[in-house]
């Protein structure tokens, strides 16, 4: 995390770092843990291991063939050459998934499939490409006649010597039973699923996904698609916040739309925090400023305490955070939808990661040139919705110094959803900068698209 810049802030405002550090410090330990079946991909992917992942079996569990070919004694091939092959009698074959018979005699071999268990008595595999088949009359076939399919030949000619262990995957060469494979906090990815399943683990222990109550507020706010009447607006924040919670790895619980009445907001929050819903955190949009109908902060104070309020960022200065009496986090975000999105990115997303046992992460950072001039407020860190220039393959265009070329996505007002929807990055203007000239170098964060 970068250090706060040395610029006077408006009275009562915290820097982004001060606010985020306070939020994360207040959260305490991650949520409790549970076992999930590793094959239950919607339930497992994106979760954090609550304990080290240990192998239940060796991987591979036994020596096996890395090639289609012939299981041999390497000593039987030491004199084999392309122009002077040695001949081995074929005494059977080994299919994958079948316990093999031993290779008992010198001068013999078993045809073996990739992944099949290496028979006792064999210590190497000759790839089929280095052999040619010999029929019952002792007549050799073509250069690649020692095929891995079709009838098993009576004998083969081996055209190259192999060393012990050649084309063999040895038992436990990847993983040993009981070995700690991954540390607690590791995110379950498809590769981790493969490792856990391949090492014999049918389930893993992970931290719970945070259950997050999402409440929109405002007398003017209507459910999307509902009749707006003479002064209503569609609810963008509720659906957006539920999507953001899901994208951050949480489980969103819809709490509806509250009026600008303290009793309504407080009642919905109390119902979500206790009883059958019993959410782990709540996120409220709107009602956190200083107007006569902004009642969310008062509701938080009735449920517990408010630890901070107002941060030096743009958009999104009104931001409330507190804890219930039993330590559940309360997030109050601004009502303008772009401000809601940005403050969720800055504060709620890292907090949900921490609750889920993940390392709190911001978006991937990069260096950028913002090609469009921009006016911002000195004293507040500004997050400009931007679009990266891309080539015909969709790869971001960079200048000779490796900086991504960015354009403003459109209008930067905190109500402009159209610009937010097409943005694939946030360009960050520091607190000590007001007017940004076209072509200025800035830090940027990549957004998902």
Short mmCIF file of C-alpha atoms in Angstrom, two decimals:
data_model
loop_
_atom_site.label_atom_id
_atom_site.label_comp_id
_atom_site.label_asym_id
_atom_site.label_seq_id
_atom_site.Cartn_x
_atom_site.Cartn_y
_atom_site.Cartn_z
CA UNK A 1 0.00 0.00 0.00
CA UNK A 2 1.43 3.37 -0.94
CA UNK A 3 2.11 5.93 1.77
CA UNK A 4 -0.33 8.85 2.08
CA UNK A 5 0.80 11.89 0.11
CA UNK A 6 1.78 14.99 2.05
CA UNK A 7 -1.05 17.32 1.17
CA UNK A 8 -3.43 19.09 3.56
CA UNK A 9 -6.80 17.37 3.59
CA UNK A 10 -10.13 19.05 4.18
CA UNK A 11 -11.02 19.02 7.88
CA UNK A 12 -12.43 15.72 9.10
CA UNK A 13 -11.39 13.64 6.08
CA UNK A 14 -9.25 10.51 6.30
CA UNK A 15 -6.84 9.38 3.62
CA UNK A 16 -7.72 6.23 1.73
CA UNK A 17 -4.94 4.35 3.55
CA UNK A 18 -6.06 5.52 6.98
CA UNK A 19 -9.63 4.48 6.30
CA UNK A 20 -8.76 1.07 4.83
CA UNK A 21 -6.29 0.28 7.61
CA UNK A 22 -8.98 1.12 10.17
CA UNK A 23 -11.53 -1.10 8.42
CA UNK A 24 -9.20 -4.10 8.19
CA UNK A 25 -7.92 -3.69 11.75
CA UNK A 26 -11.50 -3.74 13.07
CA UNK A 27 -12.46 -7.03 11.39
CA UNK A 28 -10.58 -9.48 13.60
CA UNK A 29 -10.24 -13.10 12.54
CA UNK A 30 -11.69 -14.57 9.33
CA UNK A 31 -15.03 -16.34 9.41
CA UNK A 32 -15.24 -19.90 10.64
CA UNK A 33 -14.49 -22.83 8.35
CA UNK A 34 -16.29 -25.73 6.73
CA UNK A 35 -15.53 -28.75 4.57
CA UNK A 36 -16.46 -28.59 0.89
CA UNK A 37 -16.36 -31.42 -1.61
CA UNK A 38 -13.57 -30.61 -4.03
CA UNK A 39 -15.69 -31.68 -7.00
CA UNK A 40 -18.39 -29.16 -6.00
CA UNK A 41 -16.87 -26.43 -8.14
CA UNK A 42 -19.39 -23.65 -7.41
CA UNK A 43 -18.92 -24.34 -3.71
CA UNK A 44 -15.13 -24.63 -3.78
CA UNK A 45 -13.72 -22.26 -6.40
CA UNK A 46 -12.48 -18.92 -5.12
CA UNK A 47 -12.55 -20.01 -1.46
CA UNK A 48 -9.52 -19.80 0.84
CA UNK A 49 -8.03 -22.86 2.51
CA UNK A 50 -8.58 -22.68 6.26
CA UNK A 51 -5.73 -25.11 6.94
CA UNK A 52 -2.77 -26.46 4.97
CA UNK A 53 -3.70 -28.90 2.22
CA UNK A 54 -2.02 -32.27 2.85
CA UNK A 55 -1.81 -35.14 0.40
CA UNK A 56 -3.76 -38.28 1.22
CA UNK A 57 -1.73 -40.46 -1.15
CA UNK A 58 1.50 -40.54 -3.11
CA UNK A 59 1.31 -38.98 -6.56
CA UNK A 60 1.88 -40.98 -8.69
CA UNK A 61 0.76 -43.80 -6.36
CA UNK A 62 3.09 -46.25 -8.18
CA UNK A 63 5.70 -46.28 -10.93
CA UNK A 64 3.97 -45.93 -14.30
CA UNK A 65 4.77 -45.52 -17.95
CA UNK A 66 5.14 -42.04 -19.42
CA UNK A 67 4.90 -43.37 -22.98
CA UNK A 68 3.17 -45.97 -25.12
CA UNK A 69 5.87 -48.59 -25.60
CA UNK A 70 7.42 -51.65 -23.99
CA UNK A 71 8.35 -52.31 -20.36
CA UNK A 72 11.88 -53.72 -20.33
CA UNK A 73 15.00 -54.33 -18.30
CA UNK A 74 17.30 -51.49 -19.31
CA UNK A 75 20.27 -53.87 -19.15
CA UNK A 76 18.75 -55.87 -22.02
CA UNK A 77 19.04 -52.83 -24.35
CA UNK A 78 22.61 -51.67 -23.73
CA UNK A 79 23.90 -52.85 -27.13
CA UNK A 80 20.88 -51.70 -29.17
CA UNK A 81 21.66 -49.39 -32.10
CA UNK A 82 19.69 -48.11 -35.07
CA UNK A 83 21.68 -50.34 -37.43
CA UNK A 84 22.11 -53.12 -34.89
CA UNK A 85 18.89 -53.65 -32.94
CA UNK A 86 18.42 -56.19 -30.16
CA UNK A 87 15.42 -58.52 -30.16
CA UNK A 88 13.08 -59.00 -27.19
CA UNK A 89 10.29 -61.54 -26.88
CA UNK A 90 6.88 -60.08 -25.97
CA UNK A 91 5.21 -62.03 -23.16
CA UNK A 92 2.04 -59.94 -22.75
CA UNK A 93 0.80 -56.39 -22.30
CA UNK A 94 -0.16 -53.99 -19.53
CA UNK A 95 -3.25 -51.82 -19.91
CA UNK A 96 -3.91 -48.72 -17.81
CA UNK A 97 -5.84 -49.53 -14.65
CA UNK A 98 -4.80 -53.21 -14.59
CA UNK A 99 -2.42 -54.81 -12.09
CA UNK A 100 0.44 -56.13 -14.26
CA UNK A 101 2.12 -59.51 -14.22
CA UNK A 102 5.84 -59.38 -13.41
CA UNK A 103 8.50 -59.36 -16.10
CA UNK A 104 10.29 -62.52 -15.04
CA UNK A 105 12.91 -63.33 -17.68
CA UNK A 106 15.78 -61.48 -19.28
CA UNK A 107 15.30 -60.85 -22.98
CA UNK A 108 11.55 -60.31 -22.65
CA UNK A 109 9.25 -57.29 -22.64
CA UNK A 110 5.62 -56.33 -22.03
CA UNK A 111 3.73 -53.91 -24.25
CA UNK A 112 2.56 -51.07 -21.98
CA UNK A 113 0.17 -48.13 -22.34
CA UNK A 114 0.80 -44.59 -21.14
CA UNK A 115 -0.16 -44.35 -17.47
CA UNK A 116 -0.15 -48.12 -16.91
CA UNK A 117 1.62 -49.44 -13.83
CA UNK A 118 5.21 -50.54 -14.44
CA UNK A 119 5.46 -54.29 -13.83
CA UNK A 120 7.83 -55.72 -11.25
CA UNK A 121 11.08 -56.74 -12.90
CA UNK A 122 11.01 -53.88 -15.42
CA UNK A 123 12.94 -50.66 -14.82
CA UNK A 124 12.44 -48.71 -18.06
CA UNK A 125 10.10 -48.18 -20.98
CA UNK A 126 11.18 -48.18 -24.60
CA UNK A 127 8.96 -45.80 -26.58
CA UNK A 128 7.14 -47.53 -29.41
CA UNK A 129 8.84 -45.18 -31.89
CA UNK A 130 12.20 -46.85 -31.13
CA UNK A 131 10.95 -50.35 -31.96
CA UNK A 132 9.77 -52.44 -34.88
CA UNK A 133 7.63 -55.54 -34.60
CA UNK A 134 8.61 -59.11 -35.37
CA UNK A 135 5.98 -61.69 -36.32
CA UNK A 136 5.76 -65.37 -35.35
CA UNK A 137 8.06 -66.34 -38.27
CA UNK A 138 10.76 -64.02 -36.98
CA UNK A 139 10.32 -61.50 -39.78
CA UNK A 140 10.79 -57.85 -38.83
CA UNK A 141 8.21 -55.25 -39.81
CA UNK A 142 8.60 -51.62 -40.85
CA UNK A 143 10.43 -48.86 -38.98
CA UNK A 144 7.36 -48.05 -36.81
CA UNK A 145 5.70 -51.44 -36.88
CA UNK A 146 6.03 -51.86 -33.14
CA UNK A 147 2.65 -50.16 -32.84
CA UNK A 148 0.90 -49.39 -29.56
CA UNK A 149 -2.42 -50.63 -31.00
CA UNK A 150 -3.53 -53.77 -32.73
CA UNK A 151 -2.36 -57.33 -32.01
CA UNK A 152 0.54 -57.75 -29.63
CA UNK A 153 3.63 -58.72 -31.69
CA UNK A 154 5.54 -61.90 -30.96
CA UNK A 155 8.76 -59.91 -30.56
CA UNK A 156 10.23 -56.48 -31.13
CA UNK A 157 13.51 -55.12 -32.36
CA UNK A 158 14.77 -52.28 -30.15
CA UNK A 159 16.77 -49.70 -32.11
CA UNK A 160 18.21 -47.62 -29.23
CA UNK A 161 19.49 -48.29 -25.74
CA UNK A 162 17.57 -46.90 -22.76
CA UNK A 163 18.77 -46.16 -19.25
CA UNK A 164 17.08 -47.33 -16.04
CA UNK A 165 14.10 -45.06 -15.32
CA UNK A 166 13.67 -43.99 -18.92
CA UNK A 167 10.07 -42.94 -19.71
CA UNK A 168 8.99 -43.90 -16.19
CA UNK A 169 7.04 -41.68 -13.78
CA UNK A 170 8.24 -42.79 -10.38
CA UNK A 171 6.06 -43.27 -7.33
CA UNK A 172 5.74 -40.07 -5.24
CA UNK A 173 8.01 -38.08 -7.55
CA UNK A 174 5.42 -35.28 -7.45
CA UNK A 175 3.69 -35.63 -4.06
CA UNK A 176 4.27 -37.77 -0.96
CA UNK A 177 1.38 -38.90 1.27
CA UNK A 178 1.09 -36.53 4.24
CA UNK A 179 3.05 -33.77 2.54
CA UNK A 180 1.84 -30.20 3.09
CA UNK A 181 1.08 -29.06 -0.45
CA UNK A 182 -0.44 -25.60 0.01
CA UNK A 183 -0.58 -23.18 2.92
CA UNK A 184 -3.70 -21.89 4.61
CA UNK A 185 -5.12 -18.89 2.76
CA UNK A 186 -4.43 -20.33 -0.70
CA UNK A 187 -7.28 -19.64 -3.12
CA UNK A 188 -9.02 -22.66 -4.63
CA UNK A 189 -8.42 -22.46 -8.39
CA UNK A 190 -8.94 -25.15 -11.04
CA UNK A 191 -5.25 -26.08 -10.65
CA UNK A 192 -5.71 -26.47 -6.88
CA UNK A 193 -8.78 -28.64 -7.54
CA UNK A 194 -6.60 -30.87 -9.73
CA UNK A 195 -3.87 -31.09 -7.06
CA UNK A 196 -6.29 -31.84 -4.23
CA UNK A 197 -8.18 -34.49 -6.20
CA UNK A 198 -4.99 -35.99 -7.64
CA UNK A 199 -3.46 -36.32 -4.19
CA UNK A 200 -6.50 -38.22 -2.94
CA UNK A 201 -8.39 -35.46 -1.13
CA UNK A 202 -12.16 -35.67 -1.75
CA UNK A 203 -12.78 -32.52 0.31
CA UNK A 204 -10.92 -29.49 1.65
CA UNK A 205 -11.48 -27.20 4.61
CA UNK A 206 -12.15 -23.58 3.66
CA UNK A 207 -13.38 -20.41 5.26
CA UNK A 208 -17.06 -19.61 4.83
CA UNK A 209 -18.17 -17.18 2.17
CA UNK A 210 -19.33 -13.96 3.88
CA UNK A 211 -23.10 -13.53 3.87
CA UNK A 212 -23.63 -9.86 3.12
CA UNK A 213 -26.92 -8.04 3.52
CA UNK A 214 -27.41 -5.42 0.78
CA UNK A 215 -29.81 -2.56 1.44
CA UNK A 216 -30.65 0.32 -0.90
CA UNK A 217 -32.23 3.44 0.59
CA UNK A 218 -34.14 6.45 -0.68
CA UNK A 219 -37.75 7.56 -0.88
CA UNK A 220 -37.24 8.07 -4.63
CA UNK A 221 -35.74 4.65 -5.34
CA UNK A 222 -37.91 2.06 -7.10
CA UNK A 223 -37.19 -1.54 -8.04
CA UNK A 224 -35.86 -1.73 -11.58
CA UNK A 225 -38.80 -2.13 -13.98
CA UNK A 226 -41.36 -0.77 -11.53
CA UNK A 227 -43.52 2.28 -12.22
CA UNK A 228 -41.38 5.33 -11.42
CA UNK A 229 -44.30 7.69 -10.86
CA UNK A 230 -43.63 11.43 -11.04
CA UNK A 231 -40.31 11.46 -9.10
CA UNK A 232 -38.90 7.94 -8.88
CA UNK A 233 -35.60 6.50 -10.15
CA UNK A 234 -34.68 2.86 -10.81
CA UNK A 235 -32.58 1.11 -8.20
CA UNK A 236 -29.11 0.59 -9.70
CA UNK A 237 -27.25 0.26 -6.40
CA UNK A 238 -29.00 -2.78 -4.97
CA UNK A 239 -28.44 -5.04 -8.00
CA UNK A 240 -24.92 -3.64 -8.54
CA UNK A 241 -23.90 -4.25 -4.93
CA UNK A 242 -25.24 -7.79 -4.98
CA UNK A 243 -23.20 -8.42 -8.13
CA UNK A 244 -20.11 -6.85 -6.54
CA UNK A 245 -20.52 -8.99 -3.42
CA UNK A 246 -20.76 -12.13 -5.54
CA UNK A 247 -17.73 -11.11 -7.61
CA UNK A 248 -15.77 -10.56 -4.39
CA UNK A 249 -16.56 -14.11 -3.24
CA UNK A 250 -19.45 -13.36 -0.90
CA UNK A 251 -23.09 -14.40 -0.81
CA UNK A 252 -25.43 -11.44 -1.21
CA UNK A 253 -28.67 -11.30 0.76
CA UNK A 254 -31.21 -8.82 -0.62
CA UNK A 255 -32.74 -6.56 2.01
CA UNK A 256 -34.87 -4.54 -0.38
CA UNK A 257 -35.21 -0.75 -0.55
CA UNK A 258 -35.69 1.24 2.64
CA UNK A 259 -37.31 4.63 2.90
CA UNK A 260 -35.45 7.60 4.36
CA UNK A 261 -36.92 6.84 7.76
CA UNK A 262 -34.65 5.77 10.62
CA UNK A 263 -37.03 3.12 11.94
CA UNK A 264 -37.29 1.49 8.49
CA UNK A 265 -33.52 1.35 7.97
CA UNK A 266 -32.82 0.18 11.52
CA UNK A 267 -35.55 -2.47 11.38
CA UNK A 268 -34.30 -3.98 8.12
CA UNK A 269 -30.75 -4.09 9.42
CA UNK A 270 -31.73 -5.68 12.74
CA UNK A 271 -33.74 -8.31 10.89
CA UNK A 272 -30.77 -9.13 8.67
CA UNK A 273 -28.20 -9.30 11.44
CA UNK A 274 -30.19 -11.66 13.65
CA UNK A 275 -32.68 -14.46 13.17
CA UNK A 276 -32.77 -16.75 10.14
CA UNK A 277 -30.81 -14.39 7.86
CA UNK A 278 -27.93 -13.80 10.30
CA UNK A 279 -25.66 -12.05 7.79
CA UNK A 280 -21.97 -11.52 8.53
CA UNK A 281 -21.92 -7.90 7.30
CA UNK A 282 -24.24 -5.31 5.80
CA UNK A 283 -23.69 -2.83 2.98
CA UNK A 284 -26.08 0.09 2.69
CA UNK A 285 -26.18 2.53 -0.22
CA UNK A 286 -27.40 6.07 0.27
CA UNK A 287 -28.30 8.00 3.40
CA UNK A 288 -24.73 8.52 4.68
CA UNK A 289 -24.27 12.21 3.84
CA UNK A 290 -25.37 15.20 5.94
CA UNK A 291 -28.82 15.91 4.52
CA UNK A 292 -32.02 15.91 6.58
CA UNK A 293 -33.01 12.46 5.28
CA UNK A 294 -29.61 10.78 5.68
CA UNK A 295 -30.34 8.36 8.51
CA UNK A 296 -27.95 5.46 7.92
CA UNK A 297 -25.25 6.69 10.27
CA UNK A 298 -27.84 7.08 13.04
CA UNK A 299 -29.05 3.52 12.38
CA UNK A 300 -25.48 2.22 12.64
CA UNK A 301 -25.03 4.01 15.97
CA UNK A 302 -28.15 2.30 17.32
CA UNK A 303 -26.78 -1.09 16.26
CA UNK A 304 -23.27 -0.52 17.59
CA UNK A 305 -20.80 2.19 16.74
CA UNK A 306 -19.48 4.21 13.82
CA UNK A 307 -15.68 4.08 13.63
CA UNK A 308 -15.10 6.41 10.70
CA UNK A 309 -16.97 8.71 8.39
CA UNK A 310 -15.88 10.60 5.27
CA UNK A 311 -12.76 9.82 3.26
CA UNK A 312 -10.67 12.02 0.93
CA UNK A 313 -11.59 10.25 -2.29
CA UNK A 314 -13.57 11.26 -5.36
CA UNK A 315 -16.13 9.98 -6.10
CA UNK A 316 -17.23 8.71 -2.74
CA UNK A 317 -16.40 11.11 0.11
CA UNK A 318 -19.41 10.11 2.26
CA UNK A 319 -18.44 6.68 3.64
CA UNK A 320 -19.43 5.27 6.99
CA UNK A 321 -17.98 2.19 8.68
CA UNK A 322 -18.76 0.70 12.03
CA UNK A 323 -19.34 -2.49 13.98
CA UNK A 324 -22.42 -3.96 15.60
CA UNK A 325 -22.29 -4.76 19.30
CA UNK A 326 -21.20 -8.31 18.41
CA UNK A 327 -18.53 -7.17 15.96
CA UNK A 328 -20.22 -7.49 12.57
CA UNK A 329 -19.07 -4.83 10.06
CA UNK A 330 -21.43 -2.14 8.81
CA UNK A 331 -20.64 -0.33 5.55
CA UNK A 332 -22.48 2.83 4.53
CA UNK A 333 -21.77 3.84 0.92
CA UNK A 334 -22.82 6.98 -0.98
CA UNK A 335 -26.07 6.94 -2.93
CA UNK A 336 -24.72 7.97 -6.33
CA UNK A 337 -24.09 4.70 -8.21
CA UNK A 338 -20.53 5.43 -9.37
CA UNK A 339 -19.58 6.49 -5.85
CA UNK A 340 -21.14 3.28 -4.58
CA UNK A 341 -19.04 1.23 -7.01
CA UNK A 342 -15.76 3.01 -6.21
CA UNK A 343 -16.14 2.91 -2.43
CA UNK A 344 -17.05 -0.79 -2.62
CA UNK A 345 -13.81 -1.36 -4.58
CA UNK A 346 -11.75 0.65 -2.11
CA UNK A 347 -13.11 -0.64 1.19
CA UNK A 348 -15.74 -3.38 1.03
CA UNK A 349 -14.00 -5.70 -1.44
CA UNK A 350 -10.76 -5.93 0.63
CA UNK A 351 -12.82 -6.39 3.80
CA UNK A 352 -14.83 -9.28 2.32
CA UNK A 353 -11.58 -10.92 1.23
CA UNK A 354 -10.27 -10.65 4.80
CA UNK A 355 -13.48 -12.15 6.24
CA UNK A 356 -13.18 -15.03 3.77
CA UNK A 357 -9.60 -15.76 4.84
CA UNK A 358 -8.09 -14.27 1.69
CA UNK A 359 -5.30 -11.74 1.47
CA UNK A 360 -7.05 -8.36 1.10
CA UNK A 361 -6.31 -7.37 -2.47
CA UNK A 362 -6.89 -4.36 -4.62
CA UNK A 363 -7.12 -4.61 -8.36
CA UNK A 364 -4.05 -5.30 -10.48
CA UNK A 365 -1.96 -2.14 -10.74
CA UNK A 366 -0.21 -0.73 -13.78
CA UNK A 367 1.34 2.47 -15.17
CA UNK A 368 -0.69 4.54 -17.59
CA UNK A 369 -0.82 7.64 -19.70
CA UNK A 370 -4.16 9.40 -19.42
CA UNK A 371 -4.50 11.02 -22.83
CA UNK A 372 -7.44 13.27 -21.96
CA UNK A 373 -7.06 16.36 -19.73
CA UNK A 374 -8.97 16.18 -16.47
CA UNK A 375 -9.91 18.60 -13.66
CA UNK A 376 -10.06 17.11 -10.16
CA UNK A 377 -10.39 18.32 -6.61
CA UNK A 378 -7.13 19.01 -4.80
CA UNK A 379 -7.12 17.21 -1.46
CA UNK A 380 -9.05 14.15 -2.66
CA UNK A 381 -7.67 11.14 -4.52
CA UNK A 382 -9.66 10.84 -7.73
CA UNK A 383 -10.54 7.62 -9.54
CA UNK A 384 -11.14 8.32 -13.22
CA UNK A 385 -13.18 5.74 -15.15
CA UNK A 386 -11.07 4.98 -18.19
CA UNK A 387 -10.76 2.77 -21.26
CA UNK A 388 -7.47 1.26 -22.42
CA UNK A 389 -6.58 1.59 -26.08
CA UNK A 390 -6.23 -1.89 -27.59
CA UNK A 391 -4.79 -3.35 -30.78
CA UNK A 392 -6.70 -5.59 -33.18
CA UNK A 393 -6.01 -8.62 -30.93
CA UNK A 394 -7.49 -6.84 -27.91
CA UNK A 395 -4.10 -6.35 -26.23
CA UNK A 396 -3.69 -3.03 -24.38
CA UNK A 397 -1.51 -0.56 -26.29
CA UNK A 398 1.56 0.64 -24.38
CA UNK A 399 4.05 3.39 -25.13
CA UNK A 400 7.83 2.95 -25.33
CA UNK A 401 8.05 3.12 -21.51
CA UNK A 402 5.48 0.36 -21.10
CA UNK A 403 2.65 2.65 -19.98
CA UNK A 404 -0.93 1.78 -20.95
CA UNK A 405 -2.63 4.39 -23.12
CA UNK A 406 -5.93 5.36 -21.46
CA UNK A 407 -8.88 7.49 -22.51
CA UNK A 408 -11.58 8.81 -20.21
CA UNK A 409 -14.56 6.47 -20.51
CA UNK A 410 -17.02 9.36 -20.76
CA UNK A 411 -18.63 11.72 -18.29
CA UNK A 412 -17.03 11.51 -14.86
CA UNK A 413 -20.03 12.56 -12.78
CA UNK A 414 -20.84 10.20 -9.93
CA UNK A 415 -24.23 9.49 -11.51
CA UNK A 416 -22.91 8.53 -15.00
CA UNK A 417 -23.44 4.77 -15.23
CA UNK A 418 -22.77 4.57 -18.96
CA UNK A 419 -19.10 5.50 -18.50
CA UNK A 420 -18.70 3.07 -15.61
CA UNK A 421 -20.12 0.19 -17.65
CA UNK A 422 -17.57 0.52 -20.46
CA UNK A 423 -14.55 1.34 -18.28
CA UNK A 424 -11.89 -1.34 -17.94
CA UNK A 425 -9.60 0.67 -15.68
CA UNK A 426 -9.46 3.32 -12.98
CA UNK A 427 -6.82 6.03 -13.46
CA UNK A 428 -5.76 7.47 -10.11
CA UNK A 429 -5.08 11.17 -9.70
CA UNK A 430 -3.19 11.94 -6.46
CA UNK A 431 -4.53 14.32 -3.81
CA UNK A 432 -1.92 16.98 -4.57
CA UNK A 433 -2.91 17.28 -8.25
CA UNK A 434 -5.73 19.43 -9.57
CA UNK A 435 -5.68 19.80 -13.34
CA UNK A 436 -4.27 16.77 -15.19
CA UNK A 437 -2.87 17.56 -18.62
CA UNK A 438 -3.38 15.20 -21.53
CA UNK A 439 -0.59 12.61 -21.61
CA UNK A 440 0.03 12.66 -17.84
CA UNK A 441 1.49 9.52 -16.24
CA UNK A 442 -0.73 8.04 -13.54
CA UNK A 443 -1.13 4.84 -11.58
CA UNK A 444 -4.05 2.73 -12.78
CA UNK A 445 -6.06 -0.25 -11.58
CA UNK A 446 -7.46 -2.81 -14.00
CA UNK A 447 -11.15 -3.66 -13.69
CA UNK A 448 -12.81 -6.90 -14.77
CA UNK A 449 -14.68 -6.87 -18.05
#
